[in-house]
Amino acid sequence: MPLDSLELARRLARFLSAKKAEDLVILDVRGRASYTDFILIASARSARHVQGLAEFLEAEAAREGLHPLGVEGLPQGHWVVLDYEDAVVHIFYEPVRRVYDLEGLWADAPRIELPEEEDGGG
């Protein structure tokens, strides 16, 4: 049975949390964005950590039959975007996240609460 978009977002968040993503946020953009239902935003301590998070997420999701439509930014490691259609994941090197301020752009979007063990340590 396919995952609904909220469960997909939660599952992706669990993978990121398992690899120590920081300041993990899930934004509910249903009815606000035409291209996805949920936006996940996470930070990493270095470019290599960004790359490691993205690679881990892609590998773990693939084990469950979840494959992104596209991945951008992996070689540079400053901002990686993984598009899972119903959930788009943004993994930022922390200083880059502050510059682009996606949370500010989507300030009107509700945040999905994560259980304590999934909060990304932030």
GROMACS .gro file of C-alpha atoms in nm:
model
  122
    1MET     CA    1   0.000   0.000   0.000
    2PRO     CA    2   0.149   0.336  -0.098
    3LEU     CA    3   0.229   0.589   0.172
    4ASP     CA    4   0.015   0.898   0.203
    5SER     CA    5   0.209   1.223   0.177
    6LEU     CA    6   0.217   1.288   0.553
    7GLU     CA    7   0.351   0.941   0.630
    8LEU     CA    8   0.610   0.985   0.353
    9ALA     CA    9   0.724   1.312   0.512
   10ARG     CA   10   0.742   1.151   0.857
   11ARG     CA   11   0.937   0.854   0.725
   12LEU     CA   12   1.189   1.078   0.551
   13ALA     CA   13   1.221   1.282   0.871
   14ARG     CA   14   1.297   0.964   1.069
   15PHE     CA   15   1.580   0.879   0.829
   16LEU     CA   16   1.726   1.228   0.865
   17SER     CA   17   1.698   1.216   1.243
   18ALA     CA   18   1.874   0.881   1.253
   19LYS     CA   19   2.176   1.043   1.087
   20LYS     CA   20   2.181   1.344   1.323
   21ALA     CA   21   2.022   1.609   1.102
   22GLU     CA   22   1.985   1.933   1.296
   23ASP     CA   23   1.687   2.169   1.333
   24LEU     CA   24   1.458   1.943   1.134
   25VAL     CA   25   1.128   2.102   1.030
   26ILE     CA   26   0.835   1.967   0.829
   27LEU     CA   27   0.616   2.233   0.670
   28ASP     CA   28   0.266   2.147   0.549
   29VAL     CA   29   0.228   2.331   0.219
   30ARG     CA   30  -0.082   2.149   0.095
   31GLY     CA   31  -0.294   2.409  -0.080
   32ARG     CA   32  -0.004   2.657  -0.074
   33ALA     CA   33   0.238   2.495  -0.320
   34SER     CA   34   0.145   2.325  -0.645
   35TYR     CA   35   0.452   2.100  -0.658
   36THR     CA   36   0.443   1.917  -0.323
   37ASP     CA   37   0.248   1.861  -0.001
   38PHE     CA   38   0.533   1.881   0.251
   39ILE     CA   39   0.870   2.052   0.268
   40LEU     CA   40   1.135   1.910   0.499
   41ILE     CA   41   1.422   2.137   0.599
   42ALA     CA   42   1.728   2.016   0.787
   43SER     CA   43   2.071   2.153   0.870
   44ALA     CA   44   2.413   1.995   0.880
   45ARG     CA   45   2.741   2.099   1.042
   46SER     CA   46   2.953   2.082   0.725
   47ALA     CA   47   2.933   2.024   0.351
   48ARG     CA   48   3.038   1.662   0.408
   49HIS     CA   49   2.761   1.619   0.667
   50VAL     CA   50   2.510   1.757   0.412
   51GLN     CA   51   2.631   1.504   0.157
   52GLY     CA   52   2.624   1.221   0.412
   53LEU     CA   53   2.267   1.304   0.515
   54ALA     CA   54   2.150   1.316   0.154
   55GLU     CA   55   2.323   0.991   0.061
   56PHE     CA   56   2.191   0.814   0.371
   57LEU     CA   57   1.838   0.941   0.311
   58GLU     CA   58   1.841   0.830  -0.050
   59ALA     CA   59   1.977   0.484   0.036
   60GLU     CA   60   1.739   0.420   0.327
   61ALA     CA   61   1.437   0.544   0.133
   62ALA     CA   62   1.534   0.325  -0.164
   63ARG     CA   63   1.527   0.019   0.064
   64GLU     CA   64   1.159   0.095   0.115
   65GLY     CA   65   1.097   0.147  -0.255
   66LEU     CA   66   1.102   0.528  -0.229
   67HIS     CA   67   1.306   0.695  -0.501
   68PRO     CA   68   1.344   1.069  -0.559
   69LEU     CA   69   1.237   1.220  -0.889
   70GLY     CA   70   1.558   1.420  -0.874
   71VAL     CA   71   1.852   1.518  -0.655
   72GLU     CA   72   2.028   1.855  -0.691
   73GLY     CA   73   2.335   2.002  -0.522
   74LEU     CA   74   2.500   1.685  -0.394
   75PRO     CA   75   2.851   1.749  -0.533
   76GLN     CA   76   2.878   2.093  -0.368
   77GLY     CA   77   2.721   1.991  -0.037
   78HIS     CA   78   2.591   2.336   0.057
   79TRP     CA   79   2.224   2.279  -0.026
   80VAL     CA   80   2.089   1.944  -0.145
   81VAL     CA   81   1.732   1.906  -0.264
   82LEU     CA   82   1.572   1.561  -0.293
   83ASP     CA   83   1.231   1.562  -0.463
   84TYR     CA   84   1.008   1.278  -0.349
   85GLU     CA   85   0.709   1.443  -0.523
   86ASP     CA   86   0.473   1.460  -0.223
   87ALA     CA   87   0.763   1.564   0.003
   88VAL     CA   88   1.061   1.776  -0.098
   89VAL     CA   89   1.367   1.760   0.127
   90HIS     CA   90   1.611   2.050   0.164
   91ILE     CA   91   1.936   1.974   0.347
   92PHE     CA   92   2.144   2.283   0.414
   93TYR     CA   93   2.488   2.360   0.545
   94GLU     CA   94   2.374   2.579   0.837
   95PRO     CA   95   2.507   2.919   0.716
   96VAL     CA   96   2.341   2.864   0.377
   97ARG     CA   97   2.008   2.779   0.543
   98ARG     CA   98   2.007   3.116   0.719
   99VAL     CA   99   2.069   3.300   0.390
  100TYR     CA  100   1.778   3.137   0.205
  101ASP     CA  101   1.537   3.130   0.502
  102LEU     CA  102   1.282   2.889   0.358
  103GLU     CA  103   1.097   2.892   0.690
  104GLY     CA  104   1.047   3.266   0.642
  105LEU     CA  105   0.926   3.214   0.286
  106TRP     CA  106   0.672   2.957   0.410
  107ALA     CA  107   0.594   3.135   0.739
  108ASP     CA  108   0.219   3.082   0.689
  109ALA     CA  109   0.259   2.704   0.647
  110PRO     CA  110   0.175   2.491   0.952
  111ARG     CA  111   0.461   2.294   1.104
  112ILE     CA  112   0.416   1.924   1.159
  113GLU     CA  113   0.523   1.829   1.510
  114LEU     CA  114   0.784   1.557   1.534
  115PRO     CA  115   0.797   1.316   1.825
  116GLU     CA  116   1.087   1.394   2.062
  117GLU     CA  117   1.318   1.126   1.920
  118GLU     CA  118   1.266   1.269   1.569
  119ASP     CA  119   1.333   1.635   1.635
  120GLY     CA  120   1.683   1.630   1.484
  121GLY     CA  121   1.844   1.745   1.804
  122GLY     CA  122   1.780   2.109   1.728
   0.00000   0.00000   0.00000
